[in-house]
Amino acid sequence: MPRLILSPRLAASRRFTFLVLLGGILAGLVVSGGFLLTQGMGLSDLASQFVGYTFGNPAGLDQTLTRSIPLILVGLSVAVCLKVKFWNIGVEGQLWAGAMAATAVSLYHIGPEAVRLWVMCVAAMLGGGLWCGVCALARVRLRANEVVTTLLMNYVAYMLAQQLLYGAWRNPQDSFPVSKVFAPGETLALLGFGHVHAGIFFSLGAALFCWWLCGFARVGYMAKAVAANPAAARAVGVPAGAVVLLMATLGGALSGLAGFTIVCGEEHRLTQFVGNDFIFPSIVIAYLARSNPLGVVVAAIAIAALYTAGDSLKAFYQLPGATVLTIEAILLLCVCCAEFWLRYQLGWAKSTKVAP
Amino acid sequence: MMELFTAWVGSIPAFAAPFLLATAGLIINERAGVMNLGAEGVMAMAAVTSVLMEMAGHGTALALLSGIGAGLGLAAIFGIMAVFLRVDQVLAGLVAFALGIGVSGFLGDGSENQTVNGISPPPGSDFAFLPKLLAGVLDQDWLTWFAFFAAIAVWFIIERTDLGLRLRAVGEDAPAADAAGVNVALYRFGAVLAGGVLCAIAGAHLSLVGAHIWVDGMVAGRGWIAVAMVTLSRWNALRAIAAALLFGAIQALVPQLLSSGMNVPVYFIQMSPYLATLAYLLIAGLFAKGADAQPADLGRPYLREERR
Amino acid sequence: MEYELSRIQRERFDEISKLAVRLAEVEKSFGPRPALAGANFSLEWGEVHALLGENGAGKSTLMNVLAGFYTADAGILEVDGEAARFETPAAAADAGIGMVHQHFKLVGPLSVLENLRLACARRAGWRSKAEALRAMETLGKELGFRLDPSARVDEMAVSDQQKLEIMKVLLAGARILVLDEPTAVLTEQEAQSALGLARSLARSGRAVVLITHKLRDVLGFSDRVTVMRAGRTIIDGAASEGMTAASLSEAMVGGAPVTELPPPSGSRHFKPEMLRVKALCAPASAHGVALAKIDFSVQGGEIFGIAGIGGNGQAELVEALIGVRALTSGAVLFDGVDMPPSPEARRERGLRYIPADRMGMGLFGELPLNVNISLPRLLGGGAEKKWLVTKSWMNGLARDAISQFEVAGAQVDLPARLLSGGNAQKLMLAREFTGGMEILIAHSPTRGLDIRAVQAVQTRLRAAAASGCAVLLISEDLDEIMQLSDRVAVMSHGRMSPAENVAAVDRARIGRLMLEMH
Ligand SMILES: Nc1ncnc2c1ncn2[C@@H]1O[C@H](COP(=O)(O)OP(=O)(O)O)[C@@H](O)[C@H]1O
Ligand SMILES: [Mg+2]
């Protein structure tokens, strides 16, 4: 009787890898589209929402680009951490930490006014870096599982921000739980296209930096070595712990920077909602981009477009807010399942001779 | 003041029960070597489904059962990904989380904030003969009682039965379990399903016992907390009772404080269990204690002919 | 000719009833390279059958096919004269086959009794812990040893873990026992008693396969011997009695007589002492031994050989030297000054290392050859590239290495795990023999390689010494040590014998030291 057997695949060619990924994404899009069709949308509606509005219309494009600014940064954050096999599911906490640090600089007038914005930027990166760095340190030194620690740090940052917003930082004028509005010199300039602000240069710059770091700098290669084989990396003299610490701290700093772009570019103050809904998108973006920093930019814009479309679906078709999350989940599900074929192969067992 | 204290203590078990159920479920998962980050999604699916069924007039029992069914379906998707397709467990768990939250949003769309009967403690106290504080603690609905018995049962099955022995072997050393004739994939998948049932009951507890309504975002991170509580309870379902009571106590405290009008740093208080868990993780690491409690094969897929 | 064949066939047919196991023409590959390419093996009831072969010959793979861990791609398997095919280890166990693996299949955090219940409860029909305990005691008496049923397995000595494994397979009802390199990790007395036990189990009517690559085990304890090489059977079940060490080792390593390496050319001048290890003590690794007061020194231009059976502290010593294992006391000096503690700093001082486990401690299987080759040059203060590491630079290095070290079948972007053993080792050498090498630590550098690769590696080691390096050669292969080293010491149980000049040393005495120092 022929039998199916599952065995590890030795090597997948580049072309095969690409095809599998593409197949996964296409499958995800088809399933998502089918799902939306069951929710009472027509095919032409789908096309006009997802292609026409998100890219073809200035308002939609504005929204998409603005949204992609922090998404690129959190996607990079997860991607950079994944380079050393460090699961960063704490981008929200790091983003909050960055936003709070930047706000503190504004509220307490730290540093000369001329460079205040830059001080805020550095503070945000320090805050985010610290938030992720302690988790990396705990993993390197104490073998604490980073999935759990980065997760918990989300809540710590969120609670801290709420405590501040309802307490010391509450706007004295109207006593809403928001901070005072930043001074004009403390915000990122608008670029003259809707809400798109100078934060986009930070995002693209960060992507270029990460691209260089991971692909052309020594550290990038050390990270590859640590991810591939930590014992061998240590034996050839790669300071494995330091590399993990560095990459994770950098990842945290990128999320902190995302917090900076939100408070200084969009909200111009700390609000209760600056750090919501980033964890899953960041994972999806990094994963779809296969942790390639330039790929992250593309994936983040695509996901931002999804959010834009989601908002209009909500407005015009009364679809719930969960639409975007559902589509993201379906996409990631299909891509993960497709990747199975990169690592394993299913084949028929060769028939065995029968004993005489 | 005493009133407040009694009310607080009496409300702790019902606050703790969803944590406890979910944590016990995740302990089953992790003792078999599978880390499931999808608990939040499973809970949401169960919470919304059971409310919808109850609203449709199917009665509480059927509502609970269908909630379990919905959660189980999502757990099965996770299990197929993590166990059979060998997708990275963190990733598979995140997918299950997002799918559960997303789909539950769709299901519950338009049915939010509608009160259902759900499950309530019996009217009048069964324990009126006891001191008031104790009676308050014991006067719970049956699902809350179930949570505590379920945790004890999970502990007993894992630590004291042959089934539990095989489950632990699979989580500690899959090749050795395989050599001993245990079907690793089957046990892992079974553990995912069993854990999924408990997480689903946790979700149904939230909507049927706790809120009596469905609101989007109602699970509010409890599934994530359960993931951390597994570590805090060192993969032991009895210790999970203590951990759940700690989180439940803090959660129960907040509404009491707010209604009393006292000026206290509410968010700092809410932060404390997270900090406690973090501190515990770090201290356990310092004394190398956590290392022996965590199942050694947690997160590692197994294929017989694949080199490890 | 016809007549001959059919007579043999008839005899075979008569024998079949006596055979416990017959494996014929078994093929199995992992990816493109075959691990078994038509292997034969037959096992009779009541015998101890030695299965001999170099590392990587396919011994474990063949027995894993028998025990249901691997499914063969092709071939015949008969147990007790009947065709069989095992999809799972459990199915094989049901047929009475029990295997004690090279790396034990015990659940570390569980107790002895729990491990036994896990594996045997169903087959032995135990319904309670008490029953299991009784069965364990009875068998213990029979076998002549006792284990604490409540002891945690990962806290037990290796020899006790092995006893537990043997109990496990016996209690599960095994009549056919496969012991995969049972003596590799044991002390001499322990090995003797384990082999004795194997013998008495066979005499009680079972059939025992003894996988080994030690001639002594074959000549002293087995009835018949099968020799494998490169996935094929070379000697198929010959009586051990007529065998000599020479004939067996020839079968193991290949038909052609092993050509001696030419003696080192020219006169050797040793430079002053470069590496000195002073009273070094270090803790044991998970399944290893602790180091106790290791003392030796290596001069520039010298090959210092450390002989000894694997698992006697060699791995710990190497780790201590390269800087990944902390010392409890003692010192490692380089040119008279203390070595810096970190592996990266030691590397920068000129320390190079060829690990015993190439894929585990040396190469990066998932990364392409060009990254594998260029990584060390990216590290430390003397890094060649700091800000811009280009593909073309890496490719250049990799191409040079591939041609210089004759790595066959390699492109620069091939993942290292796809190289065969010999070529992976050449890649390893190419990476380590980069500029600035002053001390070379080679741990079992020729293990599992074919004869040509062995010679290539050995020639490189000599060349390294000739160029003034201090070479530390750690090997289980006494021939290799004697052939290459200038001085030799023996490691046993975490201790080291005083170094001796190889010209003056008595080989037999070294052999005794390897075995007797316990
Ligand atoms: N699970 C596996 N995956 C890939 N390769 C394997 C696996 N098991 C064995 N091999 C390869 O098969 C060959 C034979 O190995 P093995 O049977 O372990 O040799 P031996 O026991 O004789 O030392 C080696 O080249 C080894 O690398
Ligand atoms: Mg072997």
XYZ file of C-alpha atoms in Angstrom, chain C residues 87-468:
382
model
C 5.916 2.466 11.332
C 6.548 3.498 14.908
C 8.898 2.594 17.740
C 5.886 1.218 19.558
C 5.210 -1.263 16.762
C 8.793 -2.473 16.921
C 8.593 -2.783 20.679
C 5.462 -4.872 20.303
C 7.482 -7.212 18.119
C 9.993 -7.617 20.960
C 12.634 -5.179 19.764
C 14.216 -2.843 22.274
C 16.900 -0.318 21.515
C 19.141 1.536 23.926
C 20.081 4.616 21.961
C 23.420 6.337 21.909
C 21.686 9.364 23.383
C 19.384 7.838 25.919
C 15.680 8.248 25.399
C 14.847 8.995 28.998
C 12.686 11.824 30.251
C 15.120 13.711 32.469
C 12.817 15.441 34.947
C 10.833 12.275 35.633
C 11.787 9.651 38.176
C 13.138 6.198 37.447
C 9.805 4.589 38.173
C 7.899 7.109 36.087
C 10.156 6.427 33.127
C 9.544 2.723 33.487
C 5.794 3.175 33.786
C 5.783 5.436 30.779
C 7.480 2.931 28.545
C 6.322 -0.388 29.926
C 3.010 -0.063 31.756
C 0.922 -1.043 28.780
C 3.096 -3.880 27.541
C 3.835 -5.291 30.977
C 0.208 -4.907 31.998
C 0.881 -3.038 35.240
C -2.192 -1.621 36.830
C -0.585 0.098 39.794
C 2.617 1.710 40.893
C 3.164 -1.130 43.348
C 3.084 -3.647 40.543
C 5.605 -1.633 38.575
C 7.818 -1.391 41.633
C 7.689 -5.144 42.171
C 8.561 -5.866 38.558
C 11.455 -3.448 38.808
C 12.826 -5.057 41.955
C 12.544 -8.546 40.521
C 14.378 -7.621 37.351
C 16.981 -5.705 39.336
C 17.758 -8.820 41.341
C 18.022 -10.861 38.179
C 20.412 -8.411 36.582
C 22.357 -7.809 39.732
C 21.880 -4.115 40.296
C 19.533 -1.765 42.061
C 18.271 1.664 41.128
C 16.451 4.086 43.383
C 12.936 4.171 41.927
C 12.291 7.735 43.064
C 15.553 9.255 41.799
C 15.245 11.946 39.148
C 16.785 10.606 35.991
C 18.703 13.719 35.001
C 20.450 13.683 38.357
C 21.713 10.124 37.968
C 25.114 9.016 36.759
C 25.326 8.078 33.092
C 26.003 4.451 33.940
C 22.837 4.309 36.025
C 20.869 5.892 33.229
C 22.124 3.166 30.965
C 21.046 0.512 33.438
C 17.635 2.114 33.534
C 17.459 2.011 29.744
C 18.299 -1.680 29.774
C 15.658 -2.339 32.430
C 13.205 -0.336 30.365
C 13.594 -2.388 27.229
C 13.581 -5.664 29.146
C 10.463 -4.807 31.120
C 8.779 -3.808 27.880
C 9.325 -7.404 26.854
C 12.250 -7.055 24.461
C 13.805 -10.279 23.226
C 15.959 -8.537 20.691
C 18.212 -5.899 22.224
C 20.133 -3.254 20.380
C 22.784 -1.434 22.393
C 24.100 1.589 20.512
C 27.660 2.335 21.612
C 26.985 1.337 25.208
C 30.600 1.666 26.292
C 31.320 5.087 24.848
C 30.486 6.983 28.003
C 31.402 4.432 30.664
C 34.450 3.888 32.805
C 36.400 0.724 32.205
C 34.770 -1.297 34.976
C 31.353 -0.033 34.014
C 31.998 -0.953 30.409
C 33.163 -4.418 31.380
C 30.069 -5.031 33.421
C 27.755 -3.644 30.742
C 29.342 -5.919 28.166
C 29.129 -8.824 30.566
C 25.482 -8.075 31.056
C 24.930 -8.047 27.308
C 26.543 -11.423 27.112
C 24.455 -12.958 29.851
C 21.275 -11.575 28.287
C 22.196 -13.287 25.041
C 22.950 -16.513 26.838
C 19.484 -16.403 28.355
C 18.082 -16.873 24.863
C 17.722 -13.277 23.680
C 19.599 -11.760 20.807
C 21.847 -8.765 21.365
C 23.287 -6.289 18.878
C 26.296 -4.401 20.159
C 27.054 -1.302 18.113
C 30.573 -0.122 18.645
C 33.608 1.212 16.960
C 35.960 -0.327 19.411
C 37.768 -3.444 18.339
C 38.172 -4.546 21.926
C 34.426 -4.865 22.429
C 34.221 -7.053 19.345
C 37.087 -9.342 20.079
C 36.291 -9.726 23.747
C 32.546 -9.942 23.938
C 30.835 -10.824 20.687
C 30.062 -14.069 18.920
C 29.773 -12.680 15.425
C 30.600 -9.392 13.824
C 29.209 -7.313 10.984
C 31.280 -4.444 9.650
C 29.744 -1.480 7.869
C 31.320 1.216 5.812
C 29.621 4.137 4.103
C 26.154 2.647 4.336
C 27.093 -0.815 3.097
C 27.879 -4.091 4.781
C 31.500 -5.090 4.282
C 31.669 -8.147 6.530
C 28.317 -9.820 6.983
C 28.142 -11.765 10.186
C 31.514 -13.517 10.420
C 32.508 -15.363 13.555
C 34.427 -13.029 15.815
C 36.848 -15.719 16.827
C 38.927 -15.734 13.681
C 39.105 -11.965 13.490
C 42.134 -9.873 14.211
C 42.277 -6.207 14.985
C 44.093 -5.667 11.702
C 41.505 -7.374 9.541
C 38.649 -5.586 11.252
C 40.155 -2.148 10.997
C 40.968 -2.738 7.371
C 37.335 -3.609 6.753
C 36.244 -0.538 8.674
C 38.351 2.028 6.903
C 38.495 0.642 3.394
C 40.038 -2.018 1.230
C 43.127 -0.138 0.230
C 45.846 -0.319 2.837
C 46.038 2.893 4.746
C 48.943 4.780 3.277
C 51.088 6.284 5.925
C 51.443 10.006 5.904
C 54.959 10.861 4.904
C 57.055 11.661 7.954
C 57.313 15.355 8.662
C 59.746 16.863 6.265
C 62.948 18.530 7.339
C 64.141 18.977 10.856
C 61.676 20.389 13.317
C 62.564 23.319 15.463
C 60.270 24.090 18.286
C 59.805 27.616 19.355
C 59.455 28.423 23.028
C 56.384 27.437 24.948
C 53.253 29.178 23.662
C 50.360 27.608 25.511
C 50.535 26.642 29.151
C 47.712 25.200 31.196
C 48.297 25.374 34.940
C 46.342 23.301 37.474
C 43.148 23.879 35.575
C 39.916 22.804 37.236
C 36.503 23.243 35.667
C 33.000 21.985 36.358
C 31.447 19.137 34.389
C 29.049 19.646 31.498
C 25.595 18.053 31.530
C 26.773 14.513 30.800
C 30.469 14.946 31.261
C 33.104 14.932 33.955
C 34.791 17.740 35.849
C 38.399 18.660 35.151
C 40.845 18.093 37.976
C 44.206 19.869 37.971
C 45.119 19.670 34.298
C 48.726 20.633 33.601
C 50.495 20.770 30.279
C 52.210 23.059 27.842
C 52.594 23.218 24.093
C 55.507 24.736 22.220
C 55.324 26.571 18.962
C 55.763 24.156 16.063
C 54.753 21.207 18.141
C 51.753 18.904 17.910
C 50.702 17.911 21.392
C 48.413 14.898 21.370
C 45.816 14.132 23.997
C 44.608 10.569 23.784
C 41.666 9.132 25.646
C 38.228 7.648 25.341
C 35.606 10.254 24.528
C 33.658 11.728 27.396
C 36.576 11.766 29.814
C 36.747 15.535 30.028
C 38.025 16.369 26.558
C 34.991 18.461 25.683
C 35.237 20.364 28.967
C 38.933 20.985 28.441
C 38.357 22.360 24.965
C 35.556 24.595 26.171
C 37.721 25.908 28.975
C 40.526 26.639 26.536
C 38.404 28.522 24.027
C 36.743 30.472 26.804
C 33.166 29.276 26.876
C 33.497 27.297 30.115
C 34.440 29.127 33.305
C 37.310 27.733 35.337
C 36.932 26.962 39.009
C 40.655 27.411 39.483
C 43.925 27.335 37.602
C 45.090 29.347 34.631
C 45.586 29.288 30.899
C 48.646 31.214 29.755
C 49.520 32.373 26.297
C 53.149 33.334 25.737
C 53.505 33.524 29.483
C 50.611 35.869 30.195
C 47.058 35.065 31.220
C 44.646 34.471 28.371
C 41.869 37.038 28.235
C 38.635 35.443 29.441
C 36.290 35.978 26.501
C 36.246 33.733 23.430
C 36.387 36.735 21.129
C 39.506 38.121 22.790
C 41.166 34.704 22.736
C 40.437 34.400 19.074
C 41.988 37.724 18.479
C 45.129 36.548 20.246
C 45.394 33.799 17.635
C 43.477 30.879 19.107
C 41.722 28.712 16.526
C 39.451 25.775 17.106
C 38.174 22.772 15.185
C 35.302 21.282 17.170
C 34.431 17.611 17.395
C 30.867 18.409 16.453
C 31.267 20.380 13.244
C 27.655 21.248 12.730
C 26.917 21.835 16.413
C 29.851 23.956 17.529
C 31.579 24.979 14.323
C 29.622 25.803 11.229
C 26.348 27.602 10.673
C 24.287 25.075 8.787
C 21.623 27.496 7.657
C 24.043 30.148 6.459
C 25.778 30.062 3.098
C 29.433 29.184 2.715
C 30.522 32.752 2.070
C 29.158 33.928 5.420
C 30.600 30.883 7.176
C 34.025 31.652 5.787
C 34.076 35.398 6.313
C 32.474 35.620 9.745
C 35.695 35.366 11.803
C 37.244 38.130 9.728
C 34.444 40.432 10.726
C 35.108 40.112 14.411
C 37.284 41.897 16.909
C 39.509 44.922 16.642
C 41.377 43.633 13.639
C 38.250 43.203 11.577
C 38.858 43.534 7.871
C 35.502 45.106 7.175
C 33.785 47.447 9.507
C 31.149 49.463 7.791
C 30.465 47.829 4.498
C 30.503 44.066 4.192
C 29.904 43.278 0.561
C 28.822 40.067 -1.080
C 31.692 40.288 -3.514
C 34.238 40.471 -0.723
C 32.688 37.457 0.987
C 32.436 35.564 -2.280
C 36.071 36.233 -2.984
C 37.105 34.841 0.376
C 34.837 31.858 -0.069
C 36.132 31.088 -3.540
C 39.717 31.257 -2.339
C 38.898 28.943 0.548
C 37.025 26.500 -1.651
C 39.853 26.189 -4.114
C 42.666 26.238 -1.571
C 41.125 23.622 0.665
C 39.561 21.633 -2.170
C 36.013 21.748 -0.869
C 34.174 19.670 -3.426
C 30.700 20.408 -4.695
C 30.524 23.847 -3.163
C 29.161 27.116 -4.423
C 29.567 30.247 -2.380
C 25.863 30.562 -1.610
C 25.242 26.946 -0.653
C 23.988 26.471 2.925
C 26.738 24.737 4.880
C 24.474 21.961 6.091
C 24.301 20.572 2.576
C 28.014 19.734 2.521
C 29.097 16.162 3.178
C 31.143 15.456 6.315
C 34.559 15.623 4.694
C 33.825 18.784 2.785
C 32.265 20.437 5.800
C 35.460 19.710 7.695
C 37.545 21.229 4.925
C 35.379 24.312 5.113
C 35.920 24.357 8.853
C 39.701 24.226 8.362
C 39.565 26.898 5.707
C 37.759 29.182 8.123
C 40.074 28.555 11.051
C 43.356 28.653 9.165
C 43.044 32.356 8.590
C 45.890 34.768 9.200
C 47.123 35.175 12.711
C 46.635 31.581 13.805
C 49.015 30.847 16.666
C 47.362 28.096 18.623
C 45.199 25.461 17.006
C 42.932 23.200 19.017
C 41.735 20.277 16.936
C 39.176 18.051 18.603
C 38.629 14.748 16.804
C 39.312 16.510 13.514
C 39.064 13.373 11.377
C 36.118 11.690 13.034
C 33.644 10.290 10.530
C 35.676 11.272 7.477
C 36.671 9.061 4.585
C 40.283 8.157 4.181
C 41.148 10.851 1.680
C 39.588 13.565 3.744
C 41.421 12.202 6.793
C 44.716 12.559 5.012
C 43.895 16.033 3.809
C 43.062 17.146 7.340
C 46.126 15.516 8.846
C 48.386 17.111 6.275
C 46.910 20.494 7.172
C 47.563 19.931 10.862
C 51.191 19.129 10.143
C 51.477 22.186 7.955
C 50.080 24.320 10.735
C 52.720 23.034 13.139
C 55.451 23.467 10.560
C 54.493 27.084 10.228
C 55.150 27.610 13.909
